[in-house]
Every structure is written in structure tokens, then in C-alpha cells.
Short mmCIF file of C-alpha atoms and ligand atoms in Angstrom, two decimals:
data_model
loop_
_atom_site.label_atom_id
_atom_site.label_comp_id
_atom_site.label_asym_id
_atom_site.label_seq_id
_atom_site.Cartn_x
_atom_site.Cartn_y
_atom_site.Cartn_z
CA MET A 1 -4.93 0.06 0.02
CA ASN A 2 -3.68 1.92 -2.93
CA ILE A 3 -4.87 2.13 -6.55
CA HIS A 4 -3.40 2.88 -10.02
CA GLU A 5 -3.63 6.41 -11.51
CA TYR A 6 -5.90 5.19 -14.33
CA GLN A 7 -8.35 3.81 -11.80
CA ALA A 8 -8.08 6.97 -9.78
CA ARG A 9 -8.91 9.07 -12.86
CA GLU A 10 -12.11 6.88 -13.16
CA LEU A 11 -13.08 7.89 -9.64
CA PHE A 12 -12.36 11.58 -10.58
CA GLU A 13 -14.72 11.31 -13.56
CA LYS A 14 -17.46 9.82 -11.25
CA TYR A 15 -17.27 12.68 -8.92
CA GLY A 16 -16.64 15.48 -11.27
CA VAL A 17 -13.05 16.26 -10.56
CA ALA A 18 -11.64 17.79 -13.81
CA ALA A 19 -8.84 15.74 -15.48
CA PRO A 20 -7.83 15.21 -19.12
CA ALA A 21 -9.33 12.27 -20.90
CA GLY A 22 -7.27 9.10 -21.00
CA LYS A 23 -7.28 5.29 -21.31
CA ALA A 24 -5.14 2.44 -19.80
CA ALA A 25 -3.24 0.10 -22.17
CA SER A 26 -1.37 -3.22 -21.71
CA THR A 27 0.34 -3.49 -24.96
CA PRO A 28 2.02 -1.01 -27.37
CA GLU A 29 -0.82 -1.70 -30.03
CA GLU A 30 -3.53 -0.79 -27.40
CA ALA A 31 -1.48 2.27 -26.46
CA GLU A 32 -1.38 3.58 -30.19
CA ALA A 33 -4.99 2.81 -30.55
CA ALA A 34 -5.95 4.73 -27.53
CA ALA A 35 -3.68 7.60 -28.79
CA ARG A 36 -5.56 7.74 -31.99
CA GLN A 37 -9.00 7.70 -30.13
CA LEU A 38 -7.98 10.71 -28.03
CA GLY A 39 -7.62 12.80 -31.21
CA GLY A 40 -4.92 14.96 -32.76
CA GLY A 41 -3.10 16.80 -29.91
CA GLU A 42 -0.01 15.79 -27.97
CA ILE A 43 -0.31 12.59 -25.70
CA VAL A 44 1.26 11.72 -22.49
CA VAL A 45 2.28 8.18 -21.64
CA LYS A 46 2.51 7.35 -18.01
CA ALA A 47 3.83 4.10 -16.42
CA GLN A 48 1.28 2.69 -13.94
CA ILE A 49 2.87 1.62 -10.66
CA HIS A 50 1.95 2.14 -6.98
CA ALA A 51 4.78 4.68 -6.46
CA GLY A 52 5.49 8.34 -7.19
CA GLY A 53 8.53 10.11 -8.72
CA ARG A 54 7.83 8.31 -12.07
CA GLY A 55 8.67 11.48 -14.01
CA LYS A 56 12.16 11.48 -12.83
CA GLY A 57 12.44 7.57 -12.62
CA VAL A 58 14.74 5.50 -14.80
CA PHE A 59 13.92 2.06 -16.19
CA LYS A 60 16.32 -0.83 -15.58
CA ASN A 61 16.72 -1.11 -19.45
CA GLY A 62 18.08 2.38 -19.39
CA PHE A 63 14.90 4.20 -20.79
CA LYS A 64 14.69 7.41 -18.88
CA GLY A 65 11.35 8.69 -17.46
CA GLY A 66 8.08 6.99 -16.59
CA VAL A 67 6.17 9.96 -17.88
CA HIS A 68 6.63 11.10 -21.66
CA VAL A 69 4.93 13.59 -23.83
CA CYS A 70 4.58 12.35 -27.44
CA SER A 71 3.37 14.08 -30.62
CA ARG A 72 2.28 11.14 -32.85
CA PRO A 73 0.39 7.81 -32.18
CA GLU A 74 3.36 5.93 -33.56
CA GLU A 75 5.59 7.44 -31.04
CA VAL A 76 3.17 6.53 -28.25
CA ARG A 77 3.63 2.90 -29.42
CA GLU A 78 7.37 3.20 -29.37
CA VAL A 79 7.37 4.71 -25.86
CA ALA A 80 4.89 2.02 -24.69
CA ALA A 81 7.11 -0.68 -25.97
CA LYS A 82 10.03 0.68 -23.90
CA MET A 83 7.87 0.83 -20.66
CA LEU A 84 5.65 -2.22 -20.70
CA GLY A 85 7.27 -5.22 -19.15
CA GLN A 86 10.06 -3.19 -17.85
CA VAL A 87 11.11 -2.28 -14.42
CA LEU A 88 10.94 1.38 -13.31
CA VAL A 89 12.97 2.56 -10.43
CA THR A 90 12.01 5.81 -8.70
CA HIS A 91 12.93 7.57 -5.37
CA GLN A 92 9.91 5.89 -3.88
CA THR A 93 10.20 2.25 -5.19
CA GLY A 94 13.67 1.40 -3.60
CA PRO A 95 16.34 -0.07 -5.78
CA ASP A 96 14.36 -3.16 -6.85
CA GLY A 97 11.84 -0.88 -8.82
CA ARG A 98 8.34 -2.04 -9.99
CA LEU A 99 7.41 -3.93 -12.95
CA VAL A 100 5.17 -1.94 -15.35
CA ASN A 101 2.15 -3.98 -16.57
CA LYS A 102 0.04 -1.09 -17.68
CA ILE A 103 0.41 2.41 -18.99
CA TYR A 104 -1.99 5.31 -18.97
CA VAL A 105 -2.42 7.09 -22.41
CA ALA A 106 -3.89 10.62 -21.98
CA GLU A 107 -4.27 13.99 -23.69
CA ALA A 108 -1.27 15.99 -22.65
CA ALA A 109 -2.05 19.13 -20.89
CA GLN A 110 -0.27 22.39 -22.04
CA ILE A 111 0.88 23.40 -18.61
CA ALA A 112 1.00 26.93 -17.41
CA ARG A 113 1.22 26.36 -13.82
CA GLU A 114 1.76 23.46 -11.37
CA LEU A 115 0.03 23.49 -8.17
CA TYR A 116 -0.58 20.91 -5.43
CA VAL A 117 -3.66 19.81 -3.50
CA ALA A 118 -4.52 17.08 -1.16
CA VAL A 119 -7.17 15.94 1.41
CA LEU A 120 -5.94 13.86 4.31
CA LEU A 121 -6.80 13.11 7.95
CA ASP A 122 -4.93 15.42 10.29
CA ARG A 123 -4.09 13.57 13.57
CA ALA A 124 -3.50 16.76 15.48
CA SER A 125 -6.87 18.39 14.81
CA SER A 126 -8.77 15.11 14.41
CA THR A 127 -10.44 16.30 11.31
CA PRO A 128 -9.89 16.08 7.43
CA VAL A 129 -7.76 18.91 6.11
CA VAL A 130 -7.38 20.27 2.72
CA ILE A 131 -3.86 21.21 1.74
CA ALA A 132 -2.84 23.30 -1.18
CA SER A 133 0.44 24.76 -2.31
CA THR A 134 1.83 26.77 -5.16
CA GLU A 135 4.73 24.48 -5.46
CA GLY A 136 3.23 21.69 -7.71
CA GLY A 137 5.20 18.85 -9.23
CA MET A 138 7.63 18.82 -6.20
CA ASP A 139 7.67 16.58 -3.10
CA ILE A 140 5.36 18.12 -0.56
CA GLU A 141 7.73 17.01 2.03
CA THR A 142 10.43 19.11 0.49
CA VAL A 143 8.22 22.16 0.19
CA ALA A 144 7.26 21.69 3.87
CA GLU A 145 10.89 21.71 4.89
CA HIS A 146 12.20 24.45 2.89
CA THR A 147 9.32 26.87 2.12
CA PRO A 148 6.48 26.08 4.63
CA GLU A 149 4.98 29.47 3.93
CA LYS A 150 3.94 28.18 0.55
CA ILE A 151 1.62 25.54 2.03
CA PHE A 152 -2.00 26.41 2.85
CA ARG A 153 -4.20 24.34 5.12
CA GLU A 154 -8.05 24.28 5.72
CA PRO A 155 -9.10 22.07 8.44
CA VAL A 156 -12.72 20.75 7.69
CA HIS A 157 -15.46 20.24 10.19
CA PRO A 158 -16.23 16.63 9.89
CA LEU A 159 -20.08 16.93 9.97
CA MET A 160 -20.30 20.10 7.93
CA GLY A 161 -17.79 19.17 5.25
CA LEU A 162 -15.63 21.40 3.16
CA GLN A 163 -17.46 24.78 2.82
CA PRO A 164 -17.55 26.74 -0.47
CA TYR A 165 -15.83 29.79 1.14
CA GLN A 166 -12.95 27.57 2.32
CA ALA A 167 -12.40 26.22 -1.18
CA ARG A 168 -12.59 29.70 -2.59
CA LEU A 169 -10.13 30.98 0.15
CA LEU A 170 -7.65 28.20 -0.99
CA ALA A 171 -8.11 29.08 -4.67
CA GLN A 172 -7.29 32.70 -3.76
CA LYS A 173 -4.32 31.76 -1.82
CA LEU A 174 -3.04 29.74 -4.79
CA GLY A 175 -3.13 33.05 -6.72
CA LEU A 176 -6.08 32.07 -8.88
CA LYS A 177 -8.67 34.67 -10.08
CA GLY A 178 -12.02 34.79 -11.80
CA ASP A 179 -13.01 31.69 -13.74
CA GLN A 180 -9.77 29.77 -12.74
CA ALA A 181 -10.57 30.39 -8.92
CA LYS A 182 -14.07 29.11 -9.58
CA GLN A 183 -12.76 26.06 -11.41
CA CYS A 184 -10.32 25.31 -8.63
CA ALA A 185 -12.94 25.88 -5.87
CA LYS A 186 -15.32 23.37 -7.65
CA LEU A 187 -12.55 20.82 -8.05
CA LEU A 188 -11.73 21.00 -4.41
CA LEU A 189 -15.31 20.54 -3.38
CA CYS A 190 -15.69 17.53 -5.63
CA LEU A 191 -12.38 16.11 -4.35
CA TYR A 192 -13.51 16.48 -0.82
CA LYS A 193 -16.78 14.68 -1.52
CA LEU A 194 -14.86 11.81 -3.17
CA PHE A 195 -12.43 11.57 -0.11
CA ILE A 196 -15.45 11.13 2.24
CA ALA A 197 -17.59 8.87 0.05
CA ALA A 198 -14.79 6.42 -0.69
CA ASP A 199 -13.40 6.45 3.06
CA CYS A 200 -10.05 7.56 1.88
CA SER A 201 -7.23 8.49 4.24
CA LEU A 202 -5.43 10.46 1.45
CA VAL A 203 -6.23 11.90 -1.85
CA GLU A 204 -3.22 13.76 -3.37
CA VAL A 205 -3.32 15.72 -6.72
CA ASN A 206 0.28 16.58 -7.72
CA PRO A 207 0.44 18.46 -9.98
CA LEU A 208 -3.01 20.21 -10.16
CA VAL A 209 -2.33 22.34 -13.31
CA VAL A 210 -3.54 25.44 -14.85
CA THR A 211 -3.21 24.96 -18.66
CA ARG A 212 -2.39 27.66 -21.18
CA SER A 213 -6.05 27.99 -22.11
CA GLY A 214 -7.00 28.49 -18.50
CA GLN A 215 -8.31 25.10 -17.57
CA VAL A 216 -7.74 23.76 -14.04
CA GLN A 217 -7.19 20.03 -14.28
CA ALA A 218 -5.84 17.13 -11.98
CA LEU A 219 -2.80 15.61 -13.86
CA ASP A 220 -1.84 12.99 -11.29
CA ALA A 221 -3.66 11.19 -8.41
CA LYS A 222 -2.53 9.26 -5.42
CA PHE A 223 -5.11 7.54 -3.21
CA ASN A 224 -4.83 5.65 0.21
CA PHE A 225 -8.02 4.01 1.36
CA ASP A 226 -8.86 3.23 5.08
CA ASP A 227 -8.50 -0.52 5.22
CA ASN A 228 -10.95 -0.79 7.86
CA ALA A 229 -13.71 0.67 5.81
CA LEU A 230 -12.93 -1.37 2.61
CA PHE A 231 -15.94 -3.77 3.66
CA ARG A 232 -18.24 -0.91 2.56
CA HIS A 233 -16.63 -0.59 -0.73
CA PRO A 234 -16.47 -3.83 -2.91
CA GLU A 235 -16.08 -1.58 -6.08
CA ILE A 236 -12.83 -0.21 -4.65
CA VAL A 237 -11.57 -3.73 -3.35
CA ALA A 238 -11.99 -4.78 -6.95
CA LEU A 239 -9.35 -2.27 -7.89
CA ARG A 240 -6.59 -3.80 -5.67
CA ASP A 241 -3.51 -4.91 -7.68
CA THR A 242 -1.99 -7.65 -5.77
CA ALA A 243 1.12 -7.60 -8.12
CA GLU A 244 2.02 -4.37 -6.20
CA GLU A 245 1.85 -5.78 -2.61
CA ASP A 246 4.12 -7.86 -0.57
CA PRO A 247 3.43 -11.43 -1.82
CA ARG A 248 3.58 -12.74 1.69
CA GLU A 249 0.98 -10.41 2.86
CA VAL A 250 -1.33 -11.19 -0.07
CA GLU A 251 -1.04 -14.84 0.43
CA ALA A 252 -1.84 -14.18 4.34
CA SER A 253 -4.89 -11.95 3.49
CA LYS A 254 -6.32 -14.74 1.17
CA PHE A 255 -6.52 -16.99 4.35
CA GLY A 256 -7.75 -14.16 6.60
CA LEU A 257 -4.47 -14.04 8.59
CA ASN A 258 -2.96 -10.69 9.54
CA TYR A 259 0.89 -11.05 8.61
CA ILE A 260 3.56 -8.25 8.47
CA GLY A 261 7.15 -9.38 7.64
CA LEU A 262 9.81 -8.09 9.85
CA ASP A 263 13.70 -8.50 9.49
CA GLY A 264 14.47 -10.88 12.46
CA ASN A 265 14.75 -14.75 12.35
CA ILE A 266 12.32 -16.06 14.83
CA ALA A 267 8.82 -16.50 13.18
CA CYS A 268 5.73 -16.15 15.58
CA LEU A 269 2.33 -17.60 15.05
CA VAL A 270 -0.11 -16.31 17.56
CA ASN A 271 -3.87 -15.79 18.05
CA GLY A 272 -4.84 -12.24 18.78
CA ALA A 273 -3.09 -9.03 17.87
CA GLY A 274 -2.25 -8.17 21.48
CA LEU A 275 -0.80 -11.45 22.25
CA ALA A 276 1.25 -11.40 18.97
CA MET A 277 2.66 -7.97 20.19
CA ALA A 278 3.49 -9.40 23.54
CA THR A 279 5.14 -12.40 21.99
CA MET A 280 7.28 -10.21 19.70
CA ASP A 281 8.41 -8.25 22.84
CA ILE A 282 9.33 -11.28 24.91
CA ILE A 283 11.32 -12.72 21.98
CA LYS A 284 13.32 -9.39 21.94
CA TYR A 285 13.55 -9.51 25.79
CA TYR A 286 15.17 -12.92 25.59
CA GLY A 287 17.73 -11.79 23.08
CA GLY A 288 16.04 -12.95 19.87
CA SER A 289 14.48 -10.93 17.00
CA PRO A 290 11.00 -11.54 15.58
CA ALA A 291 10.77 -12.35 11.83
CA ASN A 292 7.21 -11.40 11.62
CA PHE A 293 3.91 -10.28 13.20
CA LEU A 294 1.32 -12.97 12.56
CA ASP A 295 -2.12 -13.15 13.96
CA VAL A 296 -4.28 -16.23 13.08
CA GLY A 297 -7.38 -14.70 14.79
CA GLY A 298 -9.73 -15.97 17.08
CA GLY A 299 -11.12 -19.19 15.41
CA ALA A 300 -8.35 -20.36 13.10
CA SER A 301 -8.92 -23.64 11.19
CA LYS A 302 -6.41 -26.27 10.35
CA GLU A 303 -6.10 -24.82 6.89
CA GLN A 304 -5.33 -21.46 8.26
CA VAL A 305 -2.51 -22.76 10.42
CA THR A 306 -1.05 -24.63 7.50
CA ALA A 307 -1.22 -21.60 5.29
CA ALA A 308 0.43 -19.61 8.14
CA PHE A 309 3.34 -22.11 8.42
CA LYS A 310 3.92 -22.07 4.66
CA ILE A 311 3.95 -18.21 4.57
CA ILE A 312 6.36 -18.19 7.58
CA LEU A 313 8.67 -20.78 5.89
CA GLY A 314 8.61 -18.65 2.72
CA ASP A 315 10.80 -16.30 4.49
CA ARG A 316 14.32 -17.51 4.10
CA HIS A 317 15.60 -15.60 7.14
CA VAL A 318 13.55 -17.74 9.50
CA ARG A 319 15.55 -20.11 11.65
CA GLY A 320 12.96 -20.98 14.19
CA ILE A 321 9.20 -20.79 15.08
CA LEU A 322 7.35 -19.98 18.15
CA VAL A 323 3.64 -20.92 18.33
CA ASN A 324 1.72 -19.22 21.17
CA ILE A 325 -1.83 -19.99 21.43
CA PHE A 326 -4.30 -18.94 23.90
CA GLY A 327 -7.23 -21.23 23.47
CA GLY A 328 -10.52 -19.30 24.13
CA ILE A 329 -12.86 -19.61 21.15
CA MET A 330 -9.99 -21.49 19.55
CA GLN A 331 -9.38 -25.03 21.06
CA CYS A 332 -5.94 -26.22 21.67
CA ASP A 333 -6.47 -29.63 20.20
CA ILE A 334 -7.71 -28.10 16.94
CA ILE A 335 -4.51 -26.03 16.82
CA ALA A 336 -2.28 -28.89 17.81
CA ALA A 337 -3.73 -31.03 14.85
CA GLY A 338 -3.11 -27.95 12.54
CA ILE A 339 0.43 -27.71 13.70
CA LEU A 340 1.25 -31.33 13.17
CA ALA A 341 -0.43 -31.33 9.65
CA ALA A 342 1.66 -28.30 8.90
CA VAL A 343 4.89 -29.75 10.08
CA GLU A 344 4.38 -32.93 8.01
CA GLU A 345 3.31 -31.07 4.96
CA THR A 346 6.04 -28.58 5.01
CA HIS A 347 8.80 -31.12 6.10
CA LEU A 348 9.76 -28.58 8.88
CA HIS A 349 13.54 -28.83 9.68
CA ILE A 350 13.94 -25.92 11.93
CA PRO A 351 13.28 -25.63 15.73
CA LEU A 352 9.58 -25.26 16.67
CA VAL A 353 8.28 -24.39 20.12
CA VAL A 354 4.81 -24.65 21.04
CA ARG A 355 3.00 -22.98 24.01
CA LEU A 356 -0.65 -23.89 24.46
CA GLU A 357 -2.91 -22.56 27.09
CA GLY A 358 -6.62 -22.38 27.55
CA SER A 359 -9.56 -24.66 26.15
CA ASN A 360 -8.68 -28.38 25.78
CA VAL A 361 -4.92 -27.71 26.60
CA GLU A 362 -4.31 -31.12 27.97
CA LEU A 363 -5.77 -32.76 24.88
CA GLY A 364 -3.68 -30.48 22.62
CA LYS A 365 -0.36 -31.25 24.44
CA LYS A 366 -1.08 -34.99 24.29
CA ILE A 367 -1.61 -34.82 20.53
CA ILE A 368 1.71 -33.04 20.18
CA SER A 369 3.71 -35.26 22.59
CA GLU A 370 2.26 -38.55 20.98
CA SER A 371 3.04 -37.39 17.46
CA GLY A 372 6.81 -38.17 17.76
CA LEU A 373 7.58 -35.00 15.91
CA ALA A 374 10.40 -32.88 17.13
CA VAL A 375 8.21 -30.29 18.71
CA ILE A 376 9.52 -28.46 21.85
CA SER A 377 6.76 -27.91 24.34
CA ALA A 378 6.66 -24.84 26.55
CA ASP A 379 4.70 -24.04 29.64
CA SER A 380 4.54 -20.32 29.64
CA LEU A 381 5.01 -17.42 27.35
CA ALA A 382 8.49 -16.66 29.12
CA ASP A 383 9.43 -20.27 28.82
CA GLY A 384 8.43 -20.57 25.16
CA ALA A 385 10.46 -17.41 24.35
CA GLU A 386 13.53 -18.61 26.14
CA LYS A 387 13.42 -22.11 24.53
CA ILE A 388 13.09 -20.73 20.90
CA VAL A 389 15.88 -18.21 21.29
CA ALA A 390 18.07 -20.99 22.82
CA ALA A 391 17.19 -23.46 20.05
CA VAL A 392 17.93 -20.84 17.34
CA LYS A 393 21.17 -19.85 18.84
CA ALA A 394 22.16 -23.57 19.21
CA ALA A 395 21.22 -24.29 15.58
CA GLU A 396 23.30 -21.22 14.46
CA LYS A 397 26.29 -22.57 16.37
CA ASP A 398 26.00 -25.90 14.92
CA ALA A 399 25.97 -24.48 11.59
CA ARG A 400 29.11 -22.50 12.34
CA ASP A 401 30.98 -25.50 13.83
P1 GDP B 501 4.90 11.44 -10.74
O1 GDP B 501 6.31 11.82 -11.22
O2 GDP B 501 4.98 9.90 -10.49
O3 GDP B 501 4.39 12.14 -9.68
O4 GDP B 501 3.97 11.52 -12.05
P2 GDP B 501 3.22 12.83 -12.51
O5 GDP B 501 1.87 12.34 -13.04
O6 GDP B 501 3.02 13.89 -11.34
O7 GDP B 501 4.04 13.46 -13.79
C1 GDP B 501 5.32 13.96 -13.51
C2 GDP B 501 5.46 15.35 -14.32
O8 GDP B 501 5.28 15.11 -15.53
C3 GDP B 501 4.50 16.33 -13.78
O9 GDP B 501 4.88 17.18 -12.77
C4 GDP B 501 4.43 17.20 -15.04
O10 GDP B 501 5.40 18.23 -15.05
C5 GDP B 501 4.76 16.22 -16.22
N1 GDP B 501 3.45 15.87 -16.79
C6 GDP B 501 2.49 14.96 -16.40
N2 GDP B 501 1.36 14.90 -17.24
C7 GDP B 501 1.69 15.87 -18.21
C8 GDP B 501 0.88 16.31 -19.18
O11 GDP B 501 -0.21 15.99 -19.63
N3 GDP B 501 1.60 17.26 -20.04
C9 GDP B 501 2.67 17.85 -19.82
N4 GDP B 501 3.34 18.75 -20.52
N5 GDP B 501 3.38 17.27 -18.71
C10 GDP B 501 2.90 16.37 -18.06
MN1 MN B 502 2.94 13.46 -9.16
#
């Protein structure tokens, strides 16, 4: 899960990570009021989307830059009006861009140096690692490719945590001395504490700046949270902005379904992640291409099955559906009833192959065969995959002829 910069700044404040004061705004008037509240100096206005590269981004209305430094509150309102409700395209958003619903209005820092710091999980060492670079404001991937010697790493012992000497060492490698080195070390220790406390998989500050008056401050923030730990953090789940996510995945998560959209045309509805993977593989094996990964879980209800069908059919590339259920906790007759309800409710008009196995399988098959609906029954996983691939190919041929 990701969060917006303005939300990240609140976490920074809570954990003592130094950053300029600021406020989120949803209208140009709010933005102007926020600017007045912040006082006399220069103000930076930043579009809030879950993607980086905003500084160099371009709005679809032609307005250049998702980050603007303004000198007067009236100017803040004008810039806000050009950003809010507009679509910002950056090298991270793809050509569709992202709609800007909120902006962040903050005291603008007078930048002397731009640095980079991040805390993330390093798979190679199986520990958290703190990364720092003198090349702030640039893509760290680019720095890693062209000037890897400008990136410094400190692996962290998971039980001991980041040690003060490690933070000081990184500050020194960044070329900071005296009070600035102290500020930087403190910031890194706070950042690490936050990374662990909030179960993050990434916290990235790019740029971390040294201001002309010698303050070390975080000017940008990117967070990734470990989804598997979110149950421990209702306060972080509350920061989720579903407008930034794939609508199908959002809908699926409402019903407790695990859905990931893919680019094929045969939808699958399966119980269990392993079986879902196997189902996708066997569709490929028989020459088809899966449209999604969809795991309805161990004990799906009729409502979940109907929701799953609706999500599947919301994908206009889908030409056929393969249902593959292994009834264990889940009973096949319940699934069969769910399938029939979904077929009727969605007026299904594409081929549907159903393979049921396990608890109450006979009853499940009977419910389907007696329904009179055009459901193709399959006896095994291979049989099901072969039948759906053939049915989709036949339908495509019909459409061509
Ligand atoms: P990103 O492009 O989405 O990563 O957004 P950033 O928050 O990193 O902003 C992009 C660039 O805008 C930064 O690298 C800075 O050069 C500049 N910038 C951001 N905030 C300020 C600020 O408070 N003052 C000044 N002068 N420049 C800023
Ligand atoms: Mn940035």
C-alpha cells in the first residue's frame, strides 16, 4: 500500500523526522488560506498523486510541473487552480496520468544541497538497509547505473536496529560536518524507527536537503507498506486512497477476494492461490491466455462469487470463464448456487466452463445440470482448461465469420 506525501509528512512529524511545515488543500481557496497561515516566505505547491517525477511532469491541460515555488498566497491559489481536478502525467504514471484531487502547500526550502536517503528491505542480506546518496533529486536507479560509487549502504541488524555510529558514518559519507552531520544522523535514526514501527517495506526521501541556513530536512517522501502487516495498523489503512488504485482490485478487496488483472482473455475463478496459479498455467499450456488471477479463498459465499463474476466481466477483454473449485471447507453445492445466481444476474453471454471437485460435488454438478443454463461441465483441471480454450477459440471464429 502507498500513501500521499501530505500523509507521509504527518508520519514524519510524529516520529521526529525534520521537514518543512505544510498543509493539504482540496480547493484553490483552501490552498491560499494555507499559504497565508504558513507565513511570509516562499511557498511550494505540490500535486498529490501516488507517483514520483512530479517536478518534471506535465498536466494534460498543458500546465508544466507538479511542483511549483510561489512567492505570494494569490499565486498559490492560481497554481492550485491549474493543478486541482487536472491530470498530471509523469514518467511514473504512464501516458494516462493521474487525477490530482489534493495538493500540498508547504514552506519552501531554500535549497543548498539535494541528497537522497532511503530505508528498505534488502533481499540479498535479508536485513533492512539504509541507503544514502549525494545525488538527491535524481532517480536512484539512474545514479546506481551511472555512478554507483555515489551510493552508500548500511545494512542494519534486525534486532539491534540502526546504530548511532552507522547513522553518523552515512552523514559523513554524504559530506556533512558538525551540526549538519548531527541533524542528518538524528533524521536517519528517526526514519529507521518509523520504518520499523509502521511495518514499511520502503521509506524514501528524495530529496533530503540542506538549506542555505544549514537545516537538514526531508522535502519529499515515498512509503510502501507491507500489506501482510496492515492488520496491525488501522491508522495506516485509514490513509489508503482507493482513487489511486486499480478499480477492479479495489472492488475485489471489498469482498475479500484476491484479484490481479492480467492481459489475456480467459478469466479464472478459483479457490486457493496455488490452485489459481496452476489454473493459469494449464490455460497457457492448452494455448489460451489468462485474463486474471482470482482467488475467492477457502470459504467463499454466494455474494463473493457473484461479486467475483461482476469484476471478471468488468474486463472487456474477457471472452470466456473457467471456474475451478476444489471443495474442502467450501462445498461444491454452495459454489454451484453462487455460479447460477451470478450467471442470471450478469446475463452471462460468454462461454463458462465449471470444474467442481470435492465436498458435495455430486450435488453441485446436479444443481448446474438441472439449471438449464449454458454451463459447460468439466471433469478435471486439464479437461476444463481444454474446454474453455476451445470454446473461446470457437466463439472468436464465429465472430470472424
Ligand atoms: P517528485 O518530482 O515527485 O519526486 O517531487 P519532489 O518533492 O521530489 O520535488 C521535485 C523537485 O522540486 C525537488 O527535487 C526540488 O528540486 C524541488 N522542490 C521540492 N520542494 C521544494 C522546496 O520546498 N523548495 C524548492 N526550492 N524546491 C523544491
Ligand atoms: Mn522526489
